[in-house]
Amino acid sequence: MTPGPPAVAATRPDGPPITTLVCDYGGVLTNPLAETYAVFSDSTGIPVEDLQTAFARATRRYGVSPMAELEIGAIAEDELVRRVLSELDTDPGDVLRGLPFGEVWFRGRRTNEELTAFLRTVRAAGHRVGLLTNNVREWEPRWRAALPVAELFDTVVDSSREGVRKPDPEIYRRLVARLGADPATVLFLDDLEENCVAARVQGMRAIRFDTTDQAVRDVGHLMGLPALVNEPSGGTS
């Protein structure tokens, strides 16, 4: 990764200065998951409710979510497709038309350009930026092509390469170790509350992402970027 500018301390109300922002990928640096599901449904002809039911049935059958297994590299993408579509009695070749699952999935995935621009602003202010993502090894070329990874991030921690995923405490420990940071100086942004809770347990500050405007406002407030704060911060935790 290309090193960012030297960290500049930002005062936060309840602890030491925040010097690093760490973001999630899916649902934060992309459009919401529900939109991706909807486009996948349109592309395959599988109703969203049926697809979600198939994932749930596969999870019960194998005792673990197939997506969770995929995100730690325990199974390959083809096995996820087999597990899920077999619950629908559907031929993967008919549904995916010979394409990889990820290619069809990424038709409904868009980069959050506004938040990406905000990360550039955070770095320009002298802070470090990291990425902590539950992701899929087969999808790495796709998501990296959609983001200026080397430009934006000082550290990338990807579950599919770590063999462990959020909210497991171990992936947060690895993140902090690679940052070489005191957890209390790290601010974490994720769209899932369970992932935020896990970050707080490790000593980080965490904000749950709801909308881009809310995230920019709340992160800007805590990191001492008043020019980005248009109204009093709310929703931080």
PDB file of C-alpha atoms in Angstrom:
ATOM      1  CA  MET A   1       0.000   0.000   0.000  1.00  0.00           C
ATOM      2  CA  THR A   2       1.117   3.575  -0.647  1.00  0.00           C
ATOM      3  CA  PRO A   3       1.801   5.230   2.734  1.00  0.00           C
ATOM      4  CA  GLY A   4      -0.560   8.013   3.678  1.00  0.00           C
ATOM      5  CA  PRO A   5       0.559  11.377   5.004  1.00  0.00           C
ATOM      6  CA  PRO A   6       1.789  11.582   8.603  1.00  0.00           C
ATOM      7  CA  ALA A   7      -1.031  11.082  11.075  1.00  0.00           C
ATOM      8  CA  VAL A   8      -2.493  14.231  12.583  1.00  0.00           C
ATOM      9  CA  ALA A   9      -4.215  13.906  15.936  1.00  0.00           C
ATOM     10  CA  ALA A  10      -7.898  14.764  16.235  1.00  0.00           C
ATOM     11  CA  THR A  11      -9.387  15.329  19.653  1.00  0.00           C
ATOM     12  CA  ARG A  12     -12.271  13.100  20.561  1.00  0.00           C
ATOM     13  CA  PRO A  13     -14.527  13.758  23.529  1.00  0.00           C
ATOM     14  CA  ASP A  14     -13.926  10.619  25.537  1.00  0.00           C
ATOM     15  CA  GLY A  15     -10.356   9.453  24.992  1.00  0.00           C
ATOM     16  CA  PRO A  16      -7.047   9.946  23.209  1.00  0.00           C
ATOM     17  CA  PRO A  17      -6.813  11.547  19.765  1.00  0.00           C
ATOM     18  CA  ILE A  18      -8.148   9.595  16.797  1.00  0.00           C
ATOM     19  CA  THR A  19      -5.501   9.147  14.110  1.00  0.00           C
ATOM     20  CA  THR A  20      -6.984   6.359  11.946  1.00  0.00           C
ATOM     21  CA  LEU A  21     -10.311   5.670  10.237  1.00  0.00           C
ATOM     22  CA  VAL A  22     -11.091   2.062   9.262  1.00  0.00           C
ATOM     23  CA  CYS A  23     -14.006   1.343   6.894  1.00  0.00           C
ATOM     24  CA  ASP A  24     -16.015  -1.681   5.914  1.00  0.00           C
ATOM     25  CA  TYR A  25     -16.483  -2.389   2.201  1.00  0.00           C
ATOM     26  CA  GLY A  26     -19.890  -3.896   1.325  1.00  0.00           C
ATOM     27  CA  GLY A  27     -22.778  -1.620   2.256  1.00  0.00           C
ATOM     28  CA  VAL A  28     -20.439   1.234   3.197  1.00  0.00           C
ATOM     29  CA  LEU A  29     -18.130   1.802   0.243  1.00  0.00           C
ATOM     30  CA  THR A  30     -20.808   0.261  -1.970  1.00  0.00           C
ATOM     31  CA  ASN A  31     -24.552   0.654  -2.363  1.00  0.00           C
ATOM     32  CA  PRO A  32     -26.753  -1.237   0.150  1.00  0.00           C
ATOM     33  CA  LEU A  33     -26.876  -5.035   0.043  1.00  0.00           C
ATOM     34  CA  ALA A  34     -30.624  -4.960  -0.645  1.00  0.00           C
ATOM     35  CA  GLU A  35     -29.970  -3.235  -3.966  1.00  0.00           C
ATOM     36  CA  THR A  36     -27.407  -5.872  -4.936  1.00  0.00           C
ATOM     37  CA  TYR A  37     -29.890  -8.634  -4.108  1.00  0.00           C
ATOM     38  CA  ALA A  38     -32.534  -6.911  -6.246  1.00  0.00           C
ATOM     39  CA  VAL A  39     -30.303  -6.699  -9.321  1.00  0.00           C
ATOM     40  CA  PHE A  40     -29.154 -10.311  -8.846  1.00  0.00           C
ATOM     41  CA  SER A  41     -32.823 -11.323  -8.678  1.00  0.00           C
ATOM     42  CA  ASP A  42     -33.605  -9.461 -11.893  1.00  0.00           C
ATOM     43  CA  SER A  43     -30.604 -11.047 -13.620  1.00  0.00           C
ATOM     44  CA  THR A  44     -31.380 -14.626 -12.578  1.00  0.00           C
ATOM     45  CA  GLY A  45     -35.159 -14.627 -12.305  1.00  0.00           C
ATOM     46  CA  ILE A  46     -34.964 -15.852  -8.696  1.00  0.00           C
ATOM     47  CA  PRO A  47     -37.181 -13.787  -6.384  1.00  0.00           C
ATOM     48  CA  VAL A  48     -35.215 -12.143  -3.568  1.00  0.00           C
ATOM     49  CA  GLU A  49     -37.328 -13.930  -0.955  1.00  0.00           C
ATOM     50  CA  ASP A  50     -36.562 -17.327  -2.546  1.00  0.00           C
ATOM     51  CA  LEU A  51     -32.849 -16.561  -2.670  1.00  0.00           C
ATOM     52  CA  GLN A  52     -32.803 -15.529   0.989  1.00  0.00           C
ATOM     53  CA  THR A  53     -34.767 -18.668   1.904  1.00  0.00           C
ATOM     54  CA  ALA A  54     -32.246 -20.805   0.012  1.00  0.00           C
ATOM     55  CA  PHE A  55     -29.346 -19.236   1.925  1.00  0.00           C
ATOM     56  CA  ALA A  56     -31.180 -19.884   5.197  1.00  0.00           C
ATOM     57  CA  ARG A  57     -31.883 -23.520   4.284  1.00  0.00           C
ATOM     58  CA  ALA A  58     -28.271 -24.101   3.266  1.00  0.00           C
ATOM     59  CA  THR A  59     -27.153 -22.607   6.568  1.00  0.00           C
ATOM     60  CA  ARG A  60     -29.387 -25.016   8.504  1.00  0.00           C
ATOM     61  CA  ARG A  61     -28.287 -27.983   6.404  1.00  0.00           C
ATOM     62  CA  TYR A  62     -24.549 -27.388   6.860  1.00  0.00           C
ATOM     63  CA  GLY A  63     -24.662 -25.722  10.272  1.00  0.00           C
ATOM     64  CA  VAL A  64     -22.922 -22.591   8.983  1.00  0.00           C
ATOM     65  CA  SER A  65     -23.731 -19.838   6.506  1.00  0.00           C
ATOM     66  CA  PRO A  66     -22.287 -20.632   3.072  1.00  0.00           C
ATOM     67  CA  MET A  67     -21.418 -16.962   2.670  1.00  0.00           C
ATOM     68  CA  ALA A  68     -19.528 -17.008   5.963  1.00  0.00           C
ATOM     69  CA  GLU A  69     -17.621 -20.083   4.768  1.00  0.00           C
ATOM     70  CA  LEU A  70     -16.852 -18.383   1.451  1.00  0.00           C
ATOM     71  CA  GLU A  71     -15.646 -15.227   3.195  1.00  0.00           C
ATOM     72  CA  ILE A  72     -12.981 -17.117   5.130  1.00  0.00           C
ATOM     73  CA  GLY A  73     -11.898 -19.196   2.135  1.00  0.00           C
ATOM     74  CA  ALA A  74     -13.234 -22.443   3.634  1.00  0.00           C
ATOM     75  CA  ILE A  75     -15.209 -23.143   0.449  1.00  0.00           C
ATOM     76  CA  ALA A  76     -14.888 -21.942  -3.136  1.00  0.00           C
ATOM     77  CA  GLU A  77     -17.440 -19.860  -4.989  1.00  0.00           C
ATOM     78  CA  ASP A  78     -18.651 -22.910  -6.955  1.00  0.00           C
ATOM     79  CA  GLU A  79     -19.472 -24.699  -3.697  1.00  0.00           C
ATOM     80  CA  LEU A  80     -21.506 -21.736  -2.457  1.00  0.00           C
ATOM     81  CA  VAL A  81     -23.502 -21.838  -5.691  1.00  0.00           C
ATOM     82  CA  ARG A  82     -24.061 -25.572  -5.352  1.00  0.00           C
ATOM     83  CA  ARG A  83     -25.204 -25.325  -1.727  1.00  0.00           C
ATOM     84  CA  VAL A  84     -27.582 -22.443  -2.293  1.00  0.00           C
ATOM     85  CA  LEU A  85     -29.106 -23.310  -5.656  1.00  0.00           C
ATOM     86  CA  SER A  86     -29.584 -26.958  -4.693  1.00  0.00           C
ATOM     87  CA  GLU A  87     -32.079 -25.678  -2.131  1.00  0.00           C
ATOM     88  CA  LEU A  88     -34.079 -24.290  -5.058  1.00  0.00           C
ATOM     89  CA  ASP A  89     -33.807 -27.393  -7.257  1.00  0.00           C
ATOM     90  CA  THR A  90     -32.325 -25.065  -9.838  1.00  0.00           C
ATOM     91  CA  ASP A  91     -29.596 -25.804 -12.358  1.00  0.00           C
ATOM     92  CA  PRO A  92     -26.808 -23.245 -11.776  1.00  0.00           C
ATOM     93  CA  GLY A  93     -26.094 -23.260 -15.499  1.00  0.00           C
ATOM     94  CA  ASP A  94     -29.644 -22.143 -16.240  1.00  0.00           C
ATOM     95  CA  VAL A  95     -29.635 -19.426 -13.568  1.00  0.00           C
ATOM     96  CA  LEU A  96     -26.149 -18.026 -14.078  1.00  0.00           C
ATOM     97  CA  ARG A  97     -25.952 -18.777 -17.810  1.00  0.00           C
ATOM     98  CA  GLY A  98     -22.446 -20.128 -17.393  1.00  0.00           C
ATOM     99  CA  LEU A  99     -21.153 -17.026 -15.651  1.00  0.00           C
ATOM    100  CA  PRO A 100     -19.386 -16.976 -12.275  1.00  0.00           C
ATOM    101  CA  PHE A 101     -21.668 -16.086  -9.365  1.00  0.00           C
ATOM    102  CA  GLY A 102     -19.517 -13.040  -8.597  1.00  0.00           C
ATOM    103  CA  GLU A 103     -19.895 -11.616 -12.098  1.00  0.00           C
ATOM    104  CA  VAL A 104     -23.673 -11.660 -11.796  1.00  0.00           C
ATOM    105  CA  TRP A 105     -23.546 -10.430  -8.193  1.00  0.00           C
ATOM    106  CA  PHE A 106     -21.393  -7.433  -9.070  1.00  0.00           C
ATOM    107  CA  ARG A 107     -23.886  -6.226 -11.647  1.00  0.00           C
ATOM    108  CA  GLY A 108     -25.778  -4.823  -8.682  1.00  0.00           C
ATOM    109  CA  ARG A 109     -22.781  -3.454  -6.824  1.00  0.00           C
ATOM    110  CA  ARG A 110     -21.905   0.223  -7.199  1.00  0.00           C
ATOM    111  CA  THR A 111     -19.102   2.179  -5.579  1.00  0.00           C
ATOM    112  CA  ASN A 112     -20.118   4.813  -3.047  1.00  0.00           C
ATOM    113  CA  GLU A 113     -18.285   7.636  -4.791  1.00  0.00           C
ATOM    114  CA  GLU A 114     -19.284  10.225  -2.199  1.00  0.00           C
ATOM    115  CA  LEU A 115     -17.772   8.260   0.661  1.00  0.00           C
ATOM    116  CA  THR A 116     -14.706   7.457  -1.412  1.00  0.00           C
ATOM    117  CA  ALA A 117     -14.193  11.198  -1.912  1.00  0.00           C
ATOM    118  CA  PHE A 118     -14.607  11.682   1.839  1.00  0.00           C
ATOM    119  CA  LEU A 119     -11.823   9.172   2.523  1.00  0.00           C
ATOM    120  CA  ARG A 120      -9.537  11.269   0.333  1.00  0.00           C
ATOM    121  CA  THR A 121     -10.443  14.261   2.492  1.00  0.00           C
ATOM    122  CA  VAL A 122      -9.654  12.319   5.669  1.00  0.00           C
ATOM    123  CA  ARG A 123      -6.236  11.388   4.289  1.00  0.00           C
ATOM    124  CA  ALA A 124      -5.587  14.934   3.102  1.00  0.00           C
ATOM    125  CA  ALA A 125      -6.217  16.075   6.676  1.00  0.00           C
ATOM    126  CA  GLY A 126      -3.311  13.854   7.759  1.00  0.00           C
ATOM    127  CA  HIS A 127      -5.132  10.771   9.028  1.00  0.00           C
ATOM    128  CA  ARG A 128      -4.541   7.152   8.101  1.00  0.00           C
ATOM    129  CA  VAL A 129      -7.311   5.095   6.484  1.00  0.00           C
ATOM    130  CA  GLY A 130      -7.720   1.322   6.582  1.00  0.00           C
ATOM    131  CA  LEU A 131     -10.117  -1.244   5.135  1.00  0.00           C
ATOM    132  CA  LEU A 132     -11.476  -4.179   7.138  1.00  0.00           C
ATOM    133  CA  THR A 133     -13.684  -6.327   4.934  1.00  0.00           C
ATOM    134  CA  ASN A 134     -15.487  -9.645   4.979  1.00  0.00           C
ATOM    135  CA  ASN A 135     -14.908 -10.530   1.345  1.00  0.00           C
ATOM    136  CA  VAL A 136     -14.426 -13.329  -1.164  1.00  0.00           C
ATOM    137  CA  ARG A 137     -11.131 -14.340  -2.731  1.00  0.00           C
ATOM    138  CA  GLU A 138     -12.640 -14.920  -6.164  1.00  0.00           C
ATOM    139  CA  TRP A 139     -14.139 -11.443  -6.051  1.00  0.00           C
ATOM    140  CA  GLU A 140     -10.927  -9.608  -5.180  1.00  0.00           C
ATOM    141  CA  PRO A 141     -10.134  -8.476  -8.742  1.00  0.00           C
ATOM    142  CA  ARG A 142     -13.660  -7.067  -9.046  1.00  0.00           C
ATOM    143  CA  TRP A 143     -13.792  -4.985  -5.884  1.00  0.00           C
ATOM    144  CA  ARG A 144     -10.208  -3.802  -6.196  1.00  0.00           C
ATOM    145  CA  ALA A 145     -10.942  -2.623  -9.741  1.00  0.00           C
ATOM    146  CA  ALA A 146     -13.814  -0.521  -8.378  1.00  0.00           C
ATOM    147  CA  LEU A 147     -11.725   1.326  -5.770  1.00  0.00           C
ATOM    148  CA  PRO A 148      -8.388   3.179  -5.833  1.00  0.00           C
ATOM    149  CA  VAL A 149      -7.101   0.826  -3.136  1.00  0.00           C
ATOM    150  CA  ALA A 150      -3.454   1.885  -3.124  1.00  0.00           C
ATOM    151  CA  GLU A 151      -4.444   5.545  -3.031  1.00  0.00           C
ATOM    152  CA  LEU A 152      -7.007   5.257  -0.237  1.00  0.00           C
ATOM    153  CA  PHE A 153      -5.792   2.651   2.238  1.00  0.00           C
ATOM    154  CA  ASP A 154      -2.706   2.263   4.384  1.00  0.00           C
ATOM    155  CA  THR A 155      -3.811  -1.223   5.439  1.00  0.00           C
ATOM    156  CA  VAL A 156      -6.244  -3.756   3.969  1.00  0.00           C
ATOM    157  CA  VAL A 157      -7.405  -6.706   6.086  1.00  0.00           C
ATOM    158  CA  ASP A 158      -9.512  -9.121   4.022  1.00  0.00           C
ATOM    159  CA  SER A 159     -11.291 -12.038   5.716  1.00  0.00           C
ATOM    160  CA  SER A 160     -10.822 -14.349   2.732  1.00  0.00           C
ATOM    161  CA  ARG A 161      -7.043 -14.041   3.123  1.00  0.00           C
ATOM    162  CA  GLU A 162      -7.066 -14.095   6.918  1.00  0.00           C
ATOM    163  CA  GLY A 163      -9.250 -17.178   7.349  1.00  0.00           C
ATOM    164  CA  VAL A 164     -11.290 -15.294   9.945  1.00  0.00           C
ATOM    165  CA  ARG A 165     -14.075 -12.746   9.581  1.00  0.00           C
ATOM    166  CA  LYS A 166     -15.895 -10.030  11.473  1.00  0.00           C
ATOM    167  CA  PRO A 167     -17.125 -10.086  14.188  1.00  0.00           C
ATOM    168  CA  ASP A 168     -14.463 -12.579  15.377  1.00  0.00           C
ATOM    169  CA  PRO A 169     -12.146 -10.665  17.765  1.00  0.00           C
ATOM    170  CA  GLU A 170      -9.063 -12.091  16.061  1.00  0.00           C
ATOM    171  CA  ILE A 171      -9.527 -10.118  12.849  1.00  0.00           C
ATOM    172  CA  TYR A 172      -9.713  -6.869  14.825  1.00  0.00           C
ATOM    173  CA  ARG A 173      -6.542  -7.771  16.701  1.00  0.00           C
ATOM    174  CA  ARG A 174      -4.761  -8.378  13.409  1.00  0.00           C
ATOM    175  CA  LEU A 175      -6.023  -5.054  12.075  1.00  0.00           C
ATOM    176  CA  VAL A 176      -4.684  -3.110  15.047  1.00  0.00           C
ATOM    177  CA  ALA A 177      -1.365  -4.969  14.943  1.00  0.00           C
ATOM    178  CA  ARG A 178      -0.838  -4.108  11.290  1.00  0.00           C
ATOM    179  CA  LEU A 179      -1.743  -0.510  11.893  1.00  0.00           C
ATOM    180  CA  GLY A 180       0.692  -0.450  14.807  1.00  0.00           C
ATOM    181  CA  ALA A 181      -1.913   1.639  16.591  1.00  0.00           C
ATOM    182  CA  ASP A 182      -3.433   1.965  20.021  1.00  0.00           C
ATOM    183  CA  PRO A 183      -7.026   0.718  19.495  1.00  0.00           C
ATOM    184  CA  ALA A 184      -8.290   3.811  21.297  1.00  0.00           C
ATOM    185  CA  THR A 185      -6.947   5.963  18.429  1.00  0.00           C
ATOM    186  CA  VAL A 186      -8.872   3.997  15.768  1.00  0.00           C
ATOM    187  CA  LEU A 187     -12.387   4.868  14.552  1.00  0.00           C
ATOM    188  CA  PHE A 188     -14.301   2.047  12.857  1.00  0.00           C
ATOM    189  CA  LEU A 189     -17.187   2.480  10.381  1.00  0.00           C
ATOM    190  CA  ASP A 190     -19.429  -0.475   9.498  1.00  0.00           C
ATOM    191  CA  ASP A 191     -23.063  -0.967   8.501  1.00  0.00           C
ATOM    192  CA  LEU A 192     -23.618  -3.912  10.884  1.00  0.00           C
ATOM    193  CA  GLU A 193     -24.014  -3.202  14.580  1.00  0.00           C
ATOM    194  CA  GLU A 194     -22.537  -6.576  15.598  1.00  0.00           C
ATOM    195  CA  ASN A 195     -19.309  -5.616  13.843  1.00  0.00           C
ATOM    196  CA  CYS A 196     -19.289  -2.245  15.579  1.00  0.00           C
ATOM    197  CA  VAL A 197     -19.859  -3.904  18.958  1.00  0.00           C
ATOM    198  CA  ALA A 198     -16.912  -6.238  18.345  1.00  0.00           C
ATOM    199  CA  ALA A 199     -14.696  -3.258  17.496  1.00  0.00           C
ATOM    200  CA  ARG A 200     -15.696  -1.496  20.712  1.00  0.00           C
ATOM    201  CA  VAL A 201     -14.856  -4.607  22.731  1.00  0.00           C
ATOM    202  CA  GLN A 202     -11.330  -4.351  21.298  1.00  0.00           C
ATOM    203  CA  GLY A 203     -11.099  -0.745  22.491  1.00  0.00           C
ATOM    204  CA  MET A 204     -11.919   1.082  19.281  1.00  0.00           C
ATOM    205  CA  ARG A 205     -14.515   3.769  18.739  1.00  0.00           C
ATOM    206  CA  ALA A 206     -17.212   2.648  16.279  1.00  0.00           C
ATOM    207  CA  ILE A 207     -19.940   4.307  14.232  1.00  0.00           C
ATOM    208  CA  ARG A 208     -22.663   2.309  12.517  1.00  0.00           C
ATOM    209  CA  PHE A 209     -23.105   3.425   8.912  1.00  0.00           C
ATOM    210  CA  ASP A 210     -26.687   4.271   8.034  1.00  0.00           C
ATOM    211  CA  THR A 211     -26.394   6.831   5.250  1.00  0.00           C
ATOM    212  CA  THR A 212     -23.427   8.537   3.642  1.00  0.00           C
ATOM    213  CA  ASP A 213     -24.465  11.961   4.924  1.00  0.00           C
ATOM    214  CA  GLN A 214     -24.783  10.624   8.473  1.00  0.00           C
ATOM    215  CA  ALA A 215     -21.434   8.823   8.285  1.00  0.00           C
ATOM    216  CA  VAL A 216     -19.583  11.858   6.928  1.00  0.00           C
ATOM    217  CA  ARG A 217     -21.122  14.073   9.592  1.00  0.00           C
ATOM    218  CA  ASP A 218     -20.398  11.714  12.485  1.00  0.00           C
ATOM    219  CA  VAL A 219     -16.890  10.760  11.404  1.00  0.00           C
ATOM    220  CA  GLY A 220     -16.046  14.397  10.667  1.00  0.00           C
ATOM    221  CA  HIS A 221     -17.256  15.402  14.119  1.00  0.00           C
ATOM    222  CA  LEU A 222     -15.172  12.807  15.947  1.00  0.00           C
ATOM    223  CA  MET A 223     -12.068  13.298  13.814  1.00  0.00           C
ATOM    224  CA  GLY A 224     -12.032  17.059  14.151  1.00  0.00           C
ATOM    225  CA  LEU A 225     -12.981  17.927  10.587  1.00  0.00           C
ATOM    226  CA  PRO A 226     -15.465  20.732  11.309  1.00  0.00           C
ATOM    227  CA  ALA A 227     -15.667  21.881   7.699  1.00  0.00           C
ATOM    228  CA  LEU A 228     -17.473  18.626   6.939  1.00  0.00           C
ATOM    229  CA  VAL A 229     -19.959  18.944   9.772  1.00  0.00           C
ATOM    230  CA  ASN A 230     -23.117  20.758   8.717  1.00  0.00           C
ATOM    231  CA  GLU A 231     -25.138  20.095  11.850  1.00  0.00           C
ATOM    232  CA  PRO A 232     -24.602  18.650  15.334  1.00  0.00           C
ATOM    233  CA  SER A 233     -23.505  15.031  15.209  1.00  0.00           C
ATOM    234  CA  GLY A 234     -26.021  12.371  16.042  1.00  0.00           C
ATOM    235  CA  GLY A 235     -26.130   8.586  15.999  1.00  0.00           C
ATOM    236  CA  THR A 236     -22.570   7.973  17.120  1.00  0.00           C
ATOM    237  CA  SER A 237     -21.774   5.324  19.635  1.00  0.00           C
TER     238      SER A 237
END
